[in-house]
Amino acid sequence: MGDLFLVRHGETEWSRSGRHTGSTDVPLTGHGREEARRLKPLLCSHRIGAAFVSPLHRARETARLIGVPYARVDSDLREWDYGGYEGVTTVEIQRTRPGWFLFTDGVVPGPPDHPGETAEQVGERADRMLAKADAALANTEGAVVLVAHGHFLRVLTARRLGLPPEQGALFQLATGTVCRLGTEHGRPVVAGWNIRPAD
């Protein structure tokens, strides 16, 4: 079975300033587009059997720039629904909730169309996505690429390794990077993390 390549979209204005960016469709910055373009040779050096992408534009543009414009859009790859914390930074949240941490403390409810998600709910989506990725891996000789978002991919990594969703906190993930999840002796492992091309 092949590997999973996780790609976090390139930089946006909100990711640069630390604002929680769930459903708000903020575009890539010029630097974010360049981050994505620079990943293309890394991915093109591998046989890609299938690719999936979040429906949000920043992820879809990243998919195009890294060379997988054919990636199938899947809503399970969307970012954590931050509810009432959408667009708010951790520093701002901690002014009223000292010590607040997303993975353990969660979010406050937002509007009806974005009520917020718990770590467990994000983990359920990650499990569904992993099942789809595994089905694709079973039907191809190559790797599977998932193009999505920082917090979601951290939870997905935890779930791939058999950890609870909140343990995604252990996997800091930068914009415009590739991570590789593989196996060793039949067990899931992190084979590469926050990979960028050498300058």
mmCIF file of C-alpha atoms in Angstrom:
data_model
loop_
_atom_site.group_PDB
_atom_site.id
_atom_site.type_symbol
_atom_site.label_atom_id
_atom_site.label_comp_id
_atom_site.label_asym_id
_atom_site.label_seq_id
_atom_site.Cartn_x
_atom_site.Cartn_y
_atom_site.Cartn_z
ATOM 1 C CA MET A 1 0.000 0.000 0.000
ATOM 2 C CA GLY A 2 1.242 3.486 -0.846
ATOM 3 C CA ASP A 3 1.760 6.522 1.336
ATOM 4 C CA LEU A 4 -0.495 9.415 2.198
ATOM 5 C CA PHE A 5 0.847 12.865 1.342
ATOM 6 C CA LEU A 6 -0.783 15.646 3.340
ATOM 7 C CA VAL A 7 -0.498 19.164 1.915
ATOM 8 C CA ARG A 8 -1.497 22.200 3.909
ATOM 9 C CA HIS A 9 -2.563 25.067 1.665
ATOM 10 C CA GLY A 10 -0.244 28.036 1.201
ATOM 11 C CA GLU A 11 -0.262 31.170 3.324
ATOM 12 C CA THR A 12 -3.319 33.436 3.521
ATOM 13 C CA GLU A 13 -3.630 36.834 5.193
ATOM 14 C CA TRP A 14 -5.505 35.171 8.051
ATOM 15 C CA SER A 15 -3.023 32.333 8.535
ATOM 16 C CA ARG A 16 -0.216 34.880 8.613
ATOM 17 C CA SER A 17 -1.963 36.883 11.338
ATOM 18 C CA GLY A 18 -3.069 33.808 13.320
ATOM 19 C CA ARG A 19 -6.819 34.223 12.781
ATOM 20 C CA HIS A 20 -8.813 31.000 12.966
ATOM 21 C CA THR A 21 -9.872 30.363 9.384
ATOM 22 C CA GLY A 22 -12.511 27.706 9.057
ATOM 23 C CA SER A 23 -15.305 28.415 6.585
ATOM 24 C CA THR A 24 -14.190 31.929 5.580
ATOM 25 C CA ASP A 25 -12.772 31.505 2.089
ATOM 26 C CA VAL A 26 -9.676 33.696 2.351
ATOM 27 C CA PRO A 27 -7.478 33.536 -0.785
ATOM 28 C CA LEU A 28 -3.805 32.673 -0.874
ATOM 29 C CA THR A 29 -1.331 35.533 -0.652
ATOM 30 C CA GLY A 30 1.368 35.913 -3.314
ATOM 31 C CA HIS A 31 3.734 34.221 -0.881
ATOM 32 C CA GLY A 32 1.195 31.427 -0.350
ATOM 33 C CA ARG A 33 0.983 30.799 -4.087
ATOM 34 C CA GLU A 34 4.781 30.641 -4.260
ATOM 35 C CA GLU A 35 4.859 28.214 -1.309
ATOM 36 C CA ALA A 36 2.493 25.939 -3.227
ATOM 37 C CA ARG A 37 4.380 26.192 -6.535
ATOM 38 C CA ARG A 38 7.596 25.168 -4.823
ATOM 39 C CA LEU A 39 5.994 21.914 -3.640
ATOM 40 C CA LYS A 40 5.224 20.697 -7.158
ATOM 41 C CA PRO A 41 8.643 19.079 -7.822
ATOM 42 C CA LEU A 42 8.465 17.249 -4.492
ATOM 43 C CA LEU A 43 5.129 15.676 -5.361
ATOM 44 C CA CYS A 44 5.908 15.111 -9.032
ATOM 45 C CA SER A 45 8.833 12.915 -8.027
ATOM 46 C CA HIS A 46 6.300 10.365 -6.721
ATOM 47 C CA ARG A 47 3.640 8.351 -8.473
ATOM 48 C CA ILE A 48 0.302 9.833 -7.444
ATOM 49 C CA GLY A 49 -2.606 7.442 -7.696
ATOM 50 C CA ALA A 50 -5.368 9.707 -6.384
ATOM 51 C CA ALA A 51 -5.855 13.130 -4.875
ATOM 52 C CA PHE A 52 -8.563 14.752 -2.775
ATOM 53 C CA VAL A 53 -9.014 18.411 -1.897
ATOM 54 C CA SER A 54 -11.079 20.544 0.467
ATOM 55 C CA PRO A 55 -13.860 22.544 -1.212
ATOM 56 C CA LEU A 56 -12.394 25.853 -0.023
ATOM 57 C CA HIS A 57 -10.685 27.960 -2.683
ATOM 58 C CA ARG A 58 -7.359 28.270 -0.838
ATOM 59 C CA ALA A 59 -7.006 24.488 -0.888
ATOM 60 C CA ARG A 60 -8.229 24.080 -4.461
ATOM 61 C CA GLU A 61 -5.779 26.721 -5.708
ATOM 62 C CA THR A 62 -2.996 24.965 -3.813
ATOM 63 C CA ALA A 63 -3.969 21.649 -5.440
ATOM 64 C CA ARG A 64 -3.741 23.238 -8.873
ATOM 65 C CA LEU A 65 -0.359 24.835 -8.135
ATOM 66 C CA ILE A 66 1.192 21.615 -6.780
ATOM 67 C CA GLY A 67 0.170 19.709 -9.904
ATOM 68 C CA VAL A 68 -3.005 17.866 -8.889
ATOM 69 C CA PRO A 69 -5.728 19.997 -10.529
ATOM 70 C CA TYR A 70 -7.735 16.791 -10.980
ATOM 71 C CA ALA A 71 -8.063 16.306 -7.208
ATOM 72 C CA ARG A 72 -11.564 15.256 -6.186
ATOM 73 C CA VAL A 73 -13.337 17.782 -3.955
ATOM 74 C CA ASP A 74 -14.427 16.233 -0.664
ATOM 75 C CA SER A 75 -16.231 18.199 2.045
ATOM 76 C CA ASP A 76 -14.806 15.951 4.752
ATOM 77 C CA LEU A 77 -11.472 17.739 4.162
ATOM 78 C CA ARG A 78 -12.816 21.153 5.161
ATOM 79 C CA GLU A 79 -11.192 22.913 8.110
ATOM 80 C CA TRP A 80 -12.393 22.664 11.731
ATOM 81 C CA ASP A 81 -15.598 24.651 12.199
ATOM 82 C CA TYR A 82 -14.471 27.278 14.714
ATOM 83 C CA GLY A 83 -18.009 28.497 15.435
ATOM 84 C CA GLY A 84 -17.898 31.813 17.293
ATOM 85 C CA TYR A 85 -14.100 31.863 17.114
ATOM 86 C CA GLU A 86 -14.009 32.177 13.323
ATOM 87 C CA GLY A 87 -11.633 35.012 12.418
ATOM 88 C CA VAL A 88 -10.420 35.417 16.008
ATOM 89 C CA THR A 89 -6.811 34.841 17.119
ATOM 90 C CA THR A 90 -5.745 32.678 20.056
ATOM 91 C CA VAL A 91 -4.354 35.771 21.797
ATOM 92 C CA GLU A 92 -7.746 37.488 21.529
ATOM 93 C CA ILE A 93 -9.573 34.417 22.847
ATOM 94 C CA GLN A 94 -7.195 34.094 25.784
ATOM 95 C CA ARG A 95 -8.036 37.609 26.957
ATOM 96 C CA THR A 96 -11.350 36.224 28.186
ATOM 97 C CA ARG A 97 -10.355 32.546 28.479
ATOM 98 C CA PRO A 98 -6.806 32.452 29.876
ATOM 99 C CA GLY A 99 -4.939 29.332 28.838
ATOM 100 C CA TRP A 100 -7.511 28.452 26.168
ATOM 101 C CA PHE A 101 -6.309 25.752 23.752
ATOM 102 C CA LEU A 102 -8.376 24.649 20.766
ATOM 103 C CA PHE A 103 -7.705 20.922 20.995
ATOM 104 C CA THR A 104 -8.748 20.590 24.630
ATOM 105 C CA ASP A 105 -11.111 23.519 25.251
ATOM 106 C CA GLY A 106 -13.042 23.669 22.003
ATOM 107 C CA VAL A 107 -14.971 26.566 20.525
ATOM 108 C CA VAL A 108 -18.039 28.620 21.410
ATOM 109 C CA PRO A 109 -21.171 28.263 19.268
ATOM 110 C CA GLY A 110 -21.385 30.318 16.112
ATOM 111 C CA PRO A 111 -24.276 31.117 13.751
ATOM 112 C CA PRO A 112 -26.664 28.312 12.741
ATOM 113 C CA ASP A 113 -24.766 27.549 9.524
ATOM 114 C CA HIS A 114 -21.422 27.303 11.406
ATOM 115 C CA PRO A 115 -22.221 26.167 14.950
ATOM 116 C CA GLY A 116 -18.697 24.920 15.692
ATOM 117 C CA GLU A 117 -17.212 21.442 16.059
ATOM 118 C CA THR A 118 -15.644 19.481 18.878
ATOM 119 C CA ALA A 119 -12.351 17.649 18.426
ATOM 120 C CA GLU A 120 -14.355 14.422 18.389
ATOM 121 C CA GLN A 121 -16.537 15.638 15.522
ATOM 122 C CA VAL A 122 -13.474 16.654 13.512
ATOM 123 C CA GLY A 123 -12.028 13.231 14.306
ATOM 124 C CA GLU A 124 -15.129 11.557 12.879
ATOM 125 C CA ARG A 125 -14.650 13.432 9.609
ATOM 126 C CA ALA A 126 -10.966 12.509 9.613
ATOM 127 C CA ASP A 127 -11.872 8.827 10.075
ATOM 128 C CA ARG A 128 -14.266 9.018 7.116
ATOM 129 C CA MET A 129 -11.577 10.664 5.003
ATOM 130 C CA LEU A 130 -9.016 8.056 5.968
ATOM 131 C CA ALA A 131 -11.431 5.312 4.938
ATOM 132 C CA LYS A 132 -11.780 6.954 1.515
ATOM 133 C CA ALA A 133 -8.024 7.394 1.216
ATOM 134 C CA ASP A 134 -7.461 3.747 2.152
ATOM 135 C CA ALA A 135 -9.973 2.644 -0.485
ATOM 136 C CA ALA A 136 -8.079 4.716 -3.061
ATOM 137 C CA LEU A 137 -4.735 3.300 -1.890
ATOM 138 C CA ALA A 138 -6.090 -0.236 -2.276
ATOM 139 C CA ASN A 139 -6.970 0.492 -5.897
ATOM 140 C CA THR A 140 -3.786 2.201 -7.070
ATOM 141 C CA GLU A 141 -0.057 1.580 -7.170
ATOM 142 C CA GLY A 142 0.718 5.155 -6.151
ATOM 143 C CA ALA A 143 0.343 7.496 -3.226
ATOM 144 C CA VAL A 144 -2.759 9.465 -2.260
ATOM 145 C CA VAL A 145 -2.566 13.242 -1.803
ATOM 146 C CA LEU A 146 -4.877 15.132 0.563
ATOM 147 C CA VAL A 147 -4.864 18.926 0.185
ATOM 148 C CA ALA A 148 -6.504 20.634 3.121
ATOM 149 C CA HIS A 149 -6.020 22.704 6.279
ATOM 150 C CA GLY A 150 -3.772 22.828 9.312
ATOM 151 C CA HIS A 151 -5.969 21.824 12.218
ATOM 152 C CA PHE A 152 -7.904 19.248 10.233
ATOM 153 C CA LEU A 153 -4.744 17.562 8.948
ATOM 154 C CA ARG A 154 -3.301 17.490 12.454
ATOM 155 C CA VAL A 155 -6.390 15.639 13.702
ATOM 156 C CA LEU A 156 -6.263 13.321 10.694
ATOM 157 C CA THR A 157 -2.632 12.499 11.490
ATOM 158 C CA ALA A 158 -3.515 11.663 15.080
ATOM 159 C CA ARG A 159 -6.306 9.383 13.942
ATOM 160 C CA ARG A 160 -4.050 7.663 11.373
ATOM 161 C CA LEU A 161 -1.614 6.880 14.190
ATOM 162 C CA GLY A 162 -4.386 5.503 16.412
ATOM 163 C CA LEU A 163 -4.412 8.527 18.726
ATOM 164 C CA PRO A 164 -7.458 10.461 19.971
ATOM 165 C CA PRO A 165 -8.337 13.570 17.927
ATOM 166 C CA GLU A 166 -7.077 16.054 20.536
ATOM 167 C CA GLN A 167 -3.586 14.573 20.157
ATOM 168 C CA GLY A 168 -3.419 16.416 16.849
ATOM 169 C CA ALA A 169 -2.015 19.139 19.085
ATOM 170 C CA LEU A 170 1.318 17.275 18.929
ATOM 171 C CA PHE A 171 1.769 17.902 15.196
ATOM 172 C CA GLN A 172 2.526 21.556 14.421
ATOM 173 C CA LEU A 173 1.887 22.093 10.719
ATOM 174 C CA ALA A 174 3.154 25.036 8.666
ATOM 175 C CA THR A 175 1.522 26.496 5.563
ATOM 176 C CA GLY A 176 2.771 25.338 2.190
ATOM 177 C CA THR A 177 4.305 22.089 3.399
ATOM 178 C CA VAL A 178 4.042 18.372 2.638
ATOM 179 C CA CYS A 179 3.814 15.638 5.261
ATOM 180 C CA ARG A 180 4.155 11.935 4.533
ATOM 181 C CA LEU A 181 2.334 9.219 6.434
ATOM 182 C CA GLY A 182 3.563 5.728 5.689
ATOM 183 C CA THR A 183 3.957 2.363 7.362
ATOM 184 C CA GLU A 184 6.732 0.438 9.043
ATOM 185 C CA HIS A 185 6.235 -3.292 9.616
ATOM 186 C CA GLY A 186 2.549 -2.797 8.869
ATOM 187 C CA ARG A 187 2.070 -0.005 11.406
ATOM 188 C CA PRO A 188 1.309 3.637 10.547
ATOM 189 C CA VAL A 189 4.182 6.088 11.001
ATOM 190 C CA VAL A 190 5.119 9.687 10.257
ATOM 191 C CA ALA A 191 7.669 9.324 7.448
ATOM 192 C CA GLY A 192 8.179 13.068 6.897
ATOM 193 C CA TRP A 193 6.801 16.260 8.372
ATOM 194 C CA ASN A 194 6.672 19.931 7.328
ATOM 195 C CA ILE A 195 8.711 19.159 4.220
ATOM 196 C CA ARG A 196 9.663 22.070 1.989
ATOM 197 C CA PRO A 197 12.071 22.133 -0.931
ATOM 198 C CA ALA A 198 15.640 23.135 -0.083
ATOM 199 C CA ASP A 199 16.462 26.744 -0.936
#
